[in-house]
Amino acid sequence: MAKKANKDLIAGTAALLTAVLLFCAIGFKRDIGRHSTASYTLSARFNHTDGLNAGAPVRLAGIEVGKIIDLTLNEDYGVTVRFSLPESVQLPDDSGISVQSQSLLGNKYLELTPGGSEDMLSDGDFLDFTEDSPDLVGLLDKVIAAAKADRKNNKCAKGN
């Protein structure tokens, strides 16, 4: 009986070690892939970037192609967003960028819109065409105010 328990213990330990090594190998390979890709940095200026954070994705045609490095406040109280893209993603210098939301209350990300110029952006360049984060709270306040005004007008019309 003791021999069977020892064999089960050895088999279980071997299976566990194999699984751990497999996960380590996958993680190591994924890490190598991330660091071996050459990238460059671009920046964009926005008036406000509500809910956008460092580490958030940068997307092109809905596919994640980069990451936000940092956000800094400008002297004119705007926001400069620095982000990185792989060198394989080359953008025309008249490209645009906008702050988008995954859903009504979802995480924010940057969406790139390629331009049509033949000149490409290079490391350290700024994108000139930006669109700020939509002010969903302000928009909701306007909808509520319009609904209240409509309801008040309907009550007044029925009362006359």
JSON list of C-alpha atoms in Angstrom, two decimals:
[
{"chain": "A", "resi": 1, "resn": "MET", "atom": "CA", "xyz": [0.00, 0.00, 0.00]},
{"chain": "A", "resi": 2, "resn": "ALA", "atom": "CA", "xyz": [2.89, 2.35, 0.83]},
{"chain": "A", "resi": 3, "resn": "LYS", "atom": "CA", "xyz": [4.46, 1.71, -2.61]},
{"chain": "A", "resi": 4, "resn": "LYS", "atom": "CA", "xyz": [1.24, 2.77, -4.37]},
{"chain": "A", "resi": 5, "resn": "ALA", "atom": "CA", "xyz": [1.03, 5.96, -2.27]},
{"chain": "A", "resi": 6, "resn": "ASN", "atom": "CA", "xyz": [4.67, 6.77, -3.09]},
{"chain": "A", "resi": 7, "resn": "LYS", "atom": "CA", "xyz": [4.06, 6.19, -6.83]},
{"chain": "A", "resi": 8, "resn": "ASP", "atom": "CA", "xyz": [0.98, 8.46, -6.70]},
{"chain": "A", "resi": 9, "resn": "LEU", "atom": "CA", "xyz": [2.95, 11.14, -4.85]},
{"chain": "A", "resi": 10, "resn": "ILE", "atom": "CA", "xyz": [5.80, 11.00, -7.39]},
{"chain": "A", "resi": 11, "resn": "ALA", "atom": "CA", "xyz": [3.38, 11.07, -10.35]},
{"chain": "A", "resi": 12, "resn": "GLY", "atom": "CA", "xyz": [1.49, 14.04, -8.86]},
{"chain": "A", "resi": 13, "resn": "THR", "atom": "CA", "xyz": [4.71, 15.93, -8.14]},
{"chain": "A", "resi": 14, "resn": "ALA", "atom": "CA", "xyz": [5.98, 15.28, -11.68]},
{"chain": "A", "resi": 15, "resn": "ALA", "atom": "CA", "xyz": [2.68, 16.50, -13.17]},
{"chain": "A", "resi": 16, "resn": "LEU", "atom": "CA", "xyz": [2.74, 19.65, -11.03]},
{"chain": "A", "resi": 17, "resn": "LEU", "atom": "CA", "xyz": [6.37, 20.42, -11.94]},
{"chain": "A", "resi": 18, "resn": "THR", "atom": "CA", "xyz": [5.59, 19.90, -15.63]},
{"chain": "A", "resi": 19, "resn": "ALA", "atom": "CA", "xyz": [2.66, 22.33, -15.42]},
{"chain": "A", "resi": 20, "resn": "VAL", "atom": "CA", "xyz": [4.75, 24.95, -13.60]},
{"chain": "A", "resi": 21, "resn": "LEU", "atom": "CA", "xyz": [7.57, 24.65, -16.16]},
{"chain": "A", "resi": 22, "resn": "LEU", "atom": "CA", "xyz": [5.09, 24.95, -19.02]},
{"chain": "A", "resi": 23, "resn": "PHE", "atom": "CA", "xyz": [3.57, 28.13, -17.57]},
{"chain": "A", "resi": 24, "resn": "CYS", "atom": "CA", "xyz": [7.04, 29.59, -16.95]},
{"chain": "A", "resi": 25, "resn": "ALA", "atom": "CA", "xyz": [8.08, 28.82, -20.53]},
{"chain": "A", "resi": 26, "resn": "ILE", "atom": "CA", "xyz": [4.95, 30.47, -21.93]},
{"chain": "A", "resi": 27, "resn": "GLY", "atom": "CA", "xyz": [5.46, 33.55, -19.76]},
{"chain": "A", "resi": 28, "resn": "PHE", "atom": "CA", "xyz": [9.14, 33.77, -20.71]},
{"chain": "A", "resi": 29, "resn": "LYS", "atom": "CA", "xyz": [8.33, 33.50, -24.42]},
{"chain": "A", "resi": 30, "resn": "ARG", "atom": "CA", "xyz": [5.63, 36.16, -24.12]},
{"chain": "A", "resi": 31, "resn": "ASP", "atom": "CA", "xyz": [8.07, 38.47, -22.30]},
{"chain": "A", "resi": 32, "resn": "ILE", "atom": "CA", "xyz": [10.71, 37.99, -25.00]},
{"chain": "A", "resi": 33, "resn": "GLY", "atom": "CA", "xyz": [8.17, 38.85, -27.68]},
{"chain": "A", "resi": 34, "resn": "ARG", "atom": "CA", "xyz": [7.23, 42.10, -25.94]},
{"chain": "A", "resi": 35, "resn": "HIS", "atom": "CA", "xyz": [10.76, 43.34, -25.43]},
{"chain": "A", "resi": 36, "resn": "SER", "atom": "CA", "xyz": [12.16, 42.35, -28.80]},
{"chain": "A", "resi": 37, "resn": "THR", "atom": "CA", "xyz": [9.65, 44.48, -30.74]},
{"chain": "A", "resi": 38, "resn": "ALA", "atom": "CA", "xyz": [11.11, 47.85, -31.65]},
{"chain": "A", "resi": 39, "resn": "SER", "atom": "CA", "xyz": [8.77, 50.73, -30.88]},
{"chain": "A", "resi": 40, "resn": "TYR", "atom": "CA", "xyz": [8.55, 54.47, -31.13]},
{"chain": "A", "resi": 41, "resn": "THR", "atom": "CA", "xyz": [6.80, 57.14, -29.07]},
{"chain": "A", "resi": 42, "resn": "LEU", "atom": "CA", "xyz": [4.20, 59.67, -30.20]},
{"chain": "A", "resi": 43, "resn": "SER", "atom": "CA", "xyz": [2.27, 62.32, -28.28]},
{"chain": "A", "resi": 44, "resn": "ALA", "atom": "CA", "xyz": [-1.05, 64.12, -28.58]},
{"chain": "A", "resi": 45, "resn": "ARG", "atom": "CA", "xyz": [-2.56, 67.10, -26.76]},
{"chain": "A", "resi": 46, "resn": "PHE", "atom": "CA", "xyz": [-6.14, 67.02, -25.47]},
{"chain": "A", "resi": 47, "resn": "ASN", "atom": "CA", "xyz": [-8.32, 69.49, -23.55]},
{"chain": "A", "resi": 48, "resn": "HIS", "atom": "CA", "xyz": [-9.54, 66.72, -21.25]},
{"chain": "A", "resi": 49, "resn": "THR", "atom": "CA", "xyz": [-9.10, 62.96, -21.07]},
{"chain": "A", "resi": 50, "resn": "ASP", "atom": "CA", "xyz": [-11.69, 61.89, -18.48]},
{"chain": "A", "resi": 51, "resn": "GLY", "atom": "CA", "xyz": [-11.01, 58.32, -17.34]},
{"chain": "A", "resi": 52, "resn": "LEU", "atom": "CA", "xyz": [-7.94, 57.72, -19.54]},
{"chain": "A", "resi": 53, "resn": "ASN", "atom": "CA", "xyz": [-5.00, 56.14, -17.68]},
{"chain": "A", "resi": 54, "resn": "ALA", "atom": "CA", "xyz": [-1.40, 55.11, -18.30]},
{"chain": "A", "resi": 55, "resn": "GLY", "atom": "CA", "xyz": [-1.29, 51.53, -19.56]},
{"chain": "A", "resi": 56, "resn": "ALA", "atom": "CA", "xyz": [-4.58, 51.88, -21.45]},
{"chain": "A", "resi": 57, "resn": "PRO", "atom": "CA", "xyz": [-4.60, 50.49, -25.00]},
{"chain": "A", "resi": 58, "resn": "VAL", "atom": "CA", "xyz": [-4.05, 52.42, -28.21]},
{"chain": "A", "resi": 59, "resn": "ARG", "atom": "CA", "xyz": [-6.09, 50.93, -31.05]},
{"chain": "A", "resi": 60, "resn": "LEU", "atom": "CA", "xyz": [-6.10, 51.16, -34.81]},
{"chain": "A", "resi": 61, "resn": "ALA", "atom": "CA", "xyz": [-9.19, 49.85, -36.61]},
{"chain": "A", "resi": 62, "resn": "GLY", "atom": "CA", "xyz": [-10.30, 48.35, -33.28]},
{"chain": "A", "resi": 63, "resn": "ILE", "atom": "CA", "xyz": [-7.11, 46.31, -32.83]},
{"chain": "A", "resi": 64, "resn": "GLU", "atom": "CA", "xyz": [-4.74, 47.04, -29.96]},
{"chain": "A", "resi": 65, "resn": "VAL", "atom": "CA", "xyz": [-1.44, 48.24, -31.42]},
{"chain": "A", "resi": 66, "resn": "GLY", "atom": "CA", "xyz": [0.13, 50.18, -28.54]},
{"chain": "A", "resi": 67, "resn": "LYS", "atom": "CA", "xyz": [-0.05, 51.40, -24.95]},
{"chain": "A", "resi": 68, "resn": "ILE", "atom": "CA", "xyz": [-0.30, 54.76, -23.22]},
{"chain": "A", "resi": 69, "resn": "ILE", "atom": "CA", "xyz": [2.97, 55.56, -21.44]},
{"chain": "A", "resi": 70, "resn": "ASP", "atom": "CA", "xyz": [1.90, 58.60, -19.42]},
{"chain": "A", "resi": 71, "resn": "LEU", "atom": "CA", "xyz": [-0.37, 61.63, -19.17]},
{"chain": "A", "resi": 72, "resn": "THR", "atom": "CA", "xyz": [0.91, 65.04, -18.08]},
{"chain": "A", "resi": 73, "resn": "LEU", "atom": "CA", "xyz": [-0.78, 68.35, -17.37]},
{"chain": "A", "resi": 74, "resn": "ASN", "atom": "CA", "xyz": [0.37, 71.19, -19.66]},
{"chain": "A", "resi": 75, "resn": "GLU", "atom": "CA", "xyz": [1.01, 74.80, -18.65]},
{"chain": "A", "resi": 76, "resn": "ASP", "atom": "CA", "xyz": [-2.26, 75.72, -20.44]},
{"chain": "A", "resi": 77, "resn": "TYR", "atom": "CA", "xyz": [-4.16, 73.08, -18.37]},
{"chain": "A", "resi": 78, "resn": "GLY", "atom": "CA", "xyz": [-4.47, 70.68, -21.26]},
{"chain": "A", "resi": 79, "resn": "VAL", "atom": "CA", "xyz": [-3.24, 67.09, -21.21]},
{"chain": "A", "resi": 80, "resn": "THR", "atom": "CA", "xyz": [-0.34, 65.63, -23.17]},
{"chain": "A", "resi": 81, "resn": "VAL", "atom": "CA", "xyz": [-0.63, 61.88, -23.69]},
{"chain": "A", "resi": 82, "resn": "ARG", "atom": "CA", "xyz": [2.51, 59.93, -24.65]},
{"chain": "A", "resi": 83, "resn": "PHE", "atom": "CA", "xyz": [2.05, 56.48, -26.14]},
{"chain": "A", "resi": 84, "resn": "SER", "atom": "CA", "xyz": [4.16, 53.86, -27.87]},
{"chain": "A", "resi": 85, "resn": "LEU", "atom": "CA", "xyz": [3.56, 51.99, -31.11]},
{"chain": "A", "resi": 86, "resn": "PRO", "atom": "CA", "xyz": [5.55, 49.19, -32.73]},
{"chain": "A", "resi": 87, "resn": "GLU", "atom": "CA", "xyz": [7.72, 50.31, -35.66]},
{"chain": "A", "resi": 88, "resn": "SER", "atom": "CA", "xyz": [5.64, 48.02, -37.88]},
{"chain": "A", "resi": 89, "resn": "VAL", "atom": "CA", "xyz": [2.71, 50.46, -37.44]},
{"chain": "A", "resi": 90, "resn": "GLN", "atom": "CA", "xyz": [3.61, 53.54, -39.47]},
{"chain": "A", "resi": 91, "resn": "LEU", "atom": "CA", "xyz": [1.13, 56.43, -39.48]},
{"chain": "A", "resi": 92, "resn": "PRO", "atom": "CA", "xyz": [0.79, 59.33, -41.93]},
{"chain": "A", "resi": 93, "resn": "ASP", "atom": "CA", "xyz": [1.59, 62.71, -40.35]},
{"chain": "A", "resi": 94, "resn": "ASP", "atom": "CA", "xyz": [-2.00, 63.91, -40.82]},
{"chain": "A", "resi": 95, "resn": "SER", "atom": "CA", "xyz": [-3.45, 61.08, -38.72]},
{"chain": "A", "resi": 96, "resn": "GLY", "atom": "CA", "xyz": [-5.92, 61.76, -35.92]},
{"chain": "A", "resi": 97, "resn": "ILE", "atom": "CA", "xyz": [-6.49, 60.30, -32.47]},
{"chain": "A", "resi": 98, "resn": "SER", "atom": "CA", "xyz": [-9.53, 60.30, -30.19]},
{"chain": "A", "resi": 99, "resn": "VAL", "atom": "CA", "xyz": [-10.42, 59.21, -26.67]},
{"chain": "A", "resi": 100, "resn": "GLN", "atom": "CA", "xyz": [-13.01, 56.43, -26.84]},
{"chain": "A", "resi": 101, "resn": "SER", "atom": "CA", "xyz": [-14.90, 54.31, -24.33]},
{"chain": "A", "resi": 102, "resn": "GLN", "atom": "CA", "xyz": [-15.47, 50.55, -24.49]},
{"chain": "A", "resi": 103, "resn": "SER", "atom": "CA", "xyz": [-19.04, 51.06, -23.26]},
{"chain": "A", "resi": 104, "resn": "LEU", "atom": "CA", "xyz": [-21.14, 53.68, -21.52]},
{"chain": "A", "resi": 105, "resn": "LEU", "atom": "CA", "xyz": [-19.25, 53.19, -18.26]},
{"chain": "A", "resi": 106, "resn": "GLY", "atom": "CA", "xyz": [-16.34, 51.16, -19.64]},
{"chain": "A", "resi": 107, "resn": "ASN", "atom": "CA", "xyz": [-12.60, 51.72, -19.75]},
{"chain": "A", "resi": 108, "resn": "LYS", "atom": "CA", "xyz": [-11.19, 54.46, -21.96]},
{"chain": "A", "resi": 109, "resn": "TYR", "atom": "CA", "xyz": [-8.67, 53.97, -24.75]},
{"chain": "A", "resi": 110, "resn": "LEU", "atom": "CA", "xyz": [-7.16, 55.89, -27.67]},
{"chain": "A", "resi": 111, "resn": "GLU", "atom": "CA", "xyz": [-8.33, 55.19, -31.22]},
{"chain": "A", "resi": 112, "resn": "LEU", "atom": "CA", "xyz": [-6.05, 56.16, -34.11]},
{"chain": "A", "resi": 113, "resn": "THR", "atom": "CA", "xyz": [-7.45, 57.32, -37.45]},
{"chain": "A", "resi": 114, "resn": "PRO", "atom": "CA", "xyz": [-4.86, 57.17, -40.24]},
{"chain": "A", "resi": 115, "resn": "GLY", "atom": "CA", "xyz": [-4.56, 60.15, -42.55]},
{"chain": "A", "resi": 116, "resn": "GLY", "atom": "CA", "xyz": [-3.75, 60.20, -46.24]},
{"chain": "A", "resi": 117, "resn": "SER", "atom": "CA", "xyz": [-0.37, 61.94, -46.29]},
{"chain": "A", "resi": 118, "resn": "GLU", "atom": "CA", "xyz": [2.68, 60.28, -47.78]},
{"chain": "A", "resi": 119, "resn": "ASP", "atom": "CA", "xyz": [4.87, 61.65, -44.96]},
{"chain": "A", "resi": 120, "resn": "MET", "atom": "CA", "xyz": [5.02, 59.41, -41.89]},
{"chain": "A", "resi": 121, "resn": "LEU", "atom": "CA", "xyz": [5.23, 60.28, -38.20]},
{"chain": "A", "resi": 122, "resn": "SER", "atom": "CA", "xyz": [8.49, 59.49, -36.44]},
{"chain": "A", "resi": 123, "resn": "ASP", "atom": "CA", "xyz": [9.66, 59.04, -32.85]},
{"chain": "A", "resi": 124, "resn": "GLY", "atom": "CA", "xyz": [8.76, 62.02, -30.65]},
{"chain": "A", "resi": 125, "resn": "ASP", "atom": "CA", "xyz": [6.22, 63.59, -33.07]},
{"chain": "A", "resi": 126, "resn": "PHE", "atom": "CA", "xyz": [2.84, 65.04, -32.04]},
{"chain": "A", "resi": 127, "resn": "LEU", "atom": "CA", "xyz": [-0.50, 64.19, -33.59]},
{"chain": "A", "resi": 128, "resn": "ASP", "atom": "CA", "xyz": [-2.25, 67.47, -34.37]},
{"chain": "A", "resi": 129, "resn": "PHE", "atom": "CA", "xyz": [-5.78, 66.17, -34.94]},
{"chain": "A", "resi": 130, "resn": "THR", "atom": "CA", "xyz": [-7.30, 65.13, -31.60]},
{"chain": "A", "resi": 131, "resn": "GLU", "atom": "CA", "xyz": [-10.79, 64.55, -30.25]},
{"chain": "A", "resi": 132, "resn": "ASP", "atom": "CA", "xyz": [-11.38, 64.80, -26.51]},
{"chain": "A", "resi": 133, "resn": "SER", "atom": "CA", "xyz": [-13.16, 62.34, -24.30]},
{"chain": "A", "resi": 134, "resn": "PRO", "atom": "CA", "xyz": [-16.92, 62.72, -24.62]},
{"chain": "A", "resi": 135, "resn": "ASP", "atom": "CA", "xyz": [-18.45, 64.34, -21.53]},
{"chain": "A", "resi": 136, "resn": "LEU", "atom": "CA", "xyz": [-21.06, 61.67, -20.80]},
{"chain": "A", "resi": 137, "resn": "VAL", "atom": "CA", "xyz": [-22.20, 63.27, -17.53]},
{"chain": "A", "resi": 138, "resn": "GLY", "atom": "CA", "xyz": [-22.74, 66.62, -19.25]},
{"chain": "A", "resi": 139, "resn": "LEU", "atom": "CA", "xyz": [-24.59, 64.93, -22.08]},
{"chain": "A", "resi": 140, "resn": "LEU", "atom": "CA", "xyz": [-26.79, 63.03, -19.63]},
{"chain": "A", "resi": 141, "resn": "ASP", "atom": "CA", "xyz": [-27.53, 66.29, -17.77]},
{"chain": "A", "resi": 142, "resn": "LYS", "atom": "CA", "xyz": [-28.66, 67.88, -21.06]},
{"chain": "A", "resi": 143, "resn": "VAL", "atom": "CA", "xyz": [-30.93, 64.92, -21.87]},
{"chain": "A", "resi": 144, "resn": "ILE", "atom": "CA", "xyz": [-32.49, 65.06, -18.40]},
{"chain": "A", "resi": 145, "resn": "ALA", "atom": "CA", "xyz": [-32.97, 68.84, -18.64]},
{"chain": "A", "resi": 146, "resn": "ALA", "atom": "CA", "xyz": [-34.60, 68.48, -22.07]},
{"chain": "A", "resi": 147, "resn": "ALA", "atom": "CA", "xyz": [-36.90, 65.73, -20.78]},
{"chain": "A", "resi": 148, "resn": "LYS", "atom": "CA", "xyz": [-37.93, 67.88, -17.79]},
{"chain": "A", "resi": 149, "resn": "ALA", "atom": "CA", "xyz": [-38.58, 70.88, -20.04]},
{"chain": "A", "resi": 150, "resn": "ASP", "atom": "CA", "xyz": [-40.64, 68.72, -22.41]},
{"chain": "A", "resi": 151, "resn": "ARG", "atom": "CA", "xyz": [-42.67, 67.31, -19.52]},
{"chain": "A", "resi": 152, "resn": "LYS", "atom": "CA", "xyz": [-43.26, 70.83, -18.16]},
{"chain": "A", "resi": 153, "resn": "ASN", "atom": "CA", "xyz": [-44.35, 72.08, -21.60]},
{"chain": "A", "resi": 154, "resn": "ASN", "atom": "CA", "xyz": [-46.73, 69.12, -21.98]},
{"chain": "A", "resi": 155, "resn": "LYS", "atom": "CA", "xyz": [-48.31, 69.82, -18.55]},
{"chain": "A", "resi": 156, "resn": "CYS", "atom": "CA", "xyz": [-48.75, 73.50, -19.46]},
{"chain": "A", "resi": 157, "resn": "ALA", "atom": "CA", "xyz": [-50.31, 72.62, -22.83]},
{"chain": "A", "resi": 158, "resn": "LYS", "atom": "CA", "xyz": [-52.77, 70.16, -21.22]},
{"chain": "A", "resi": 159, "resn": "GLY", "atom": "CA", "xyz": [-53.70, 72.63, -18.48]},
{"chain": "A", "resi": 160, "resn": "ASN", "atom": "CA", "xyz": [-54.71, 75.37, -20.96]}
]
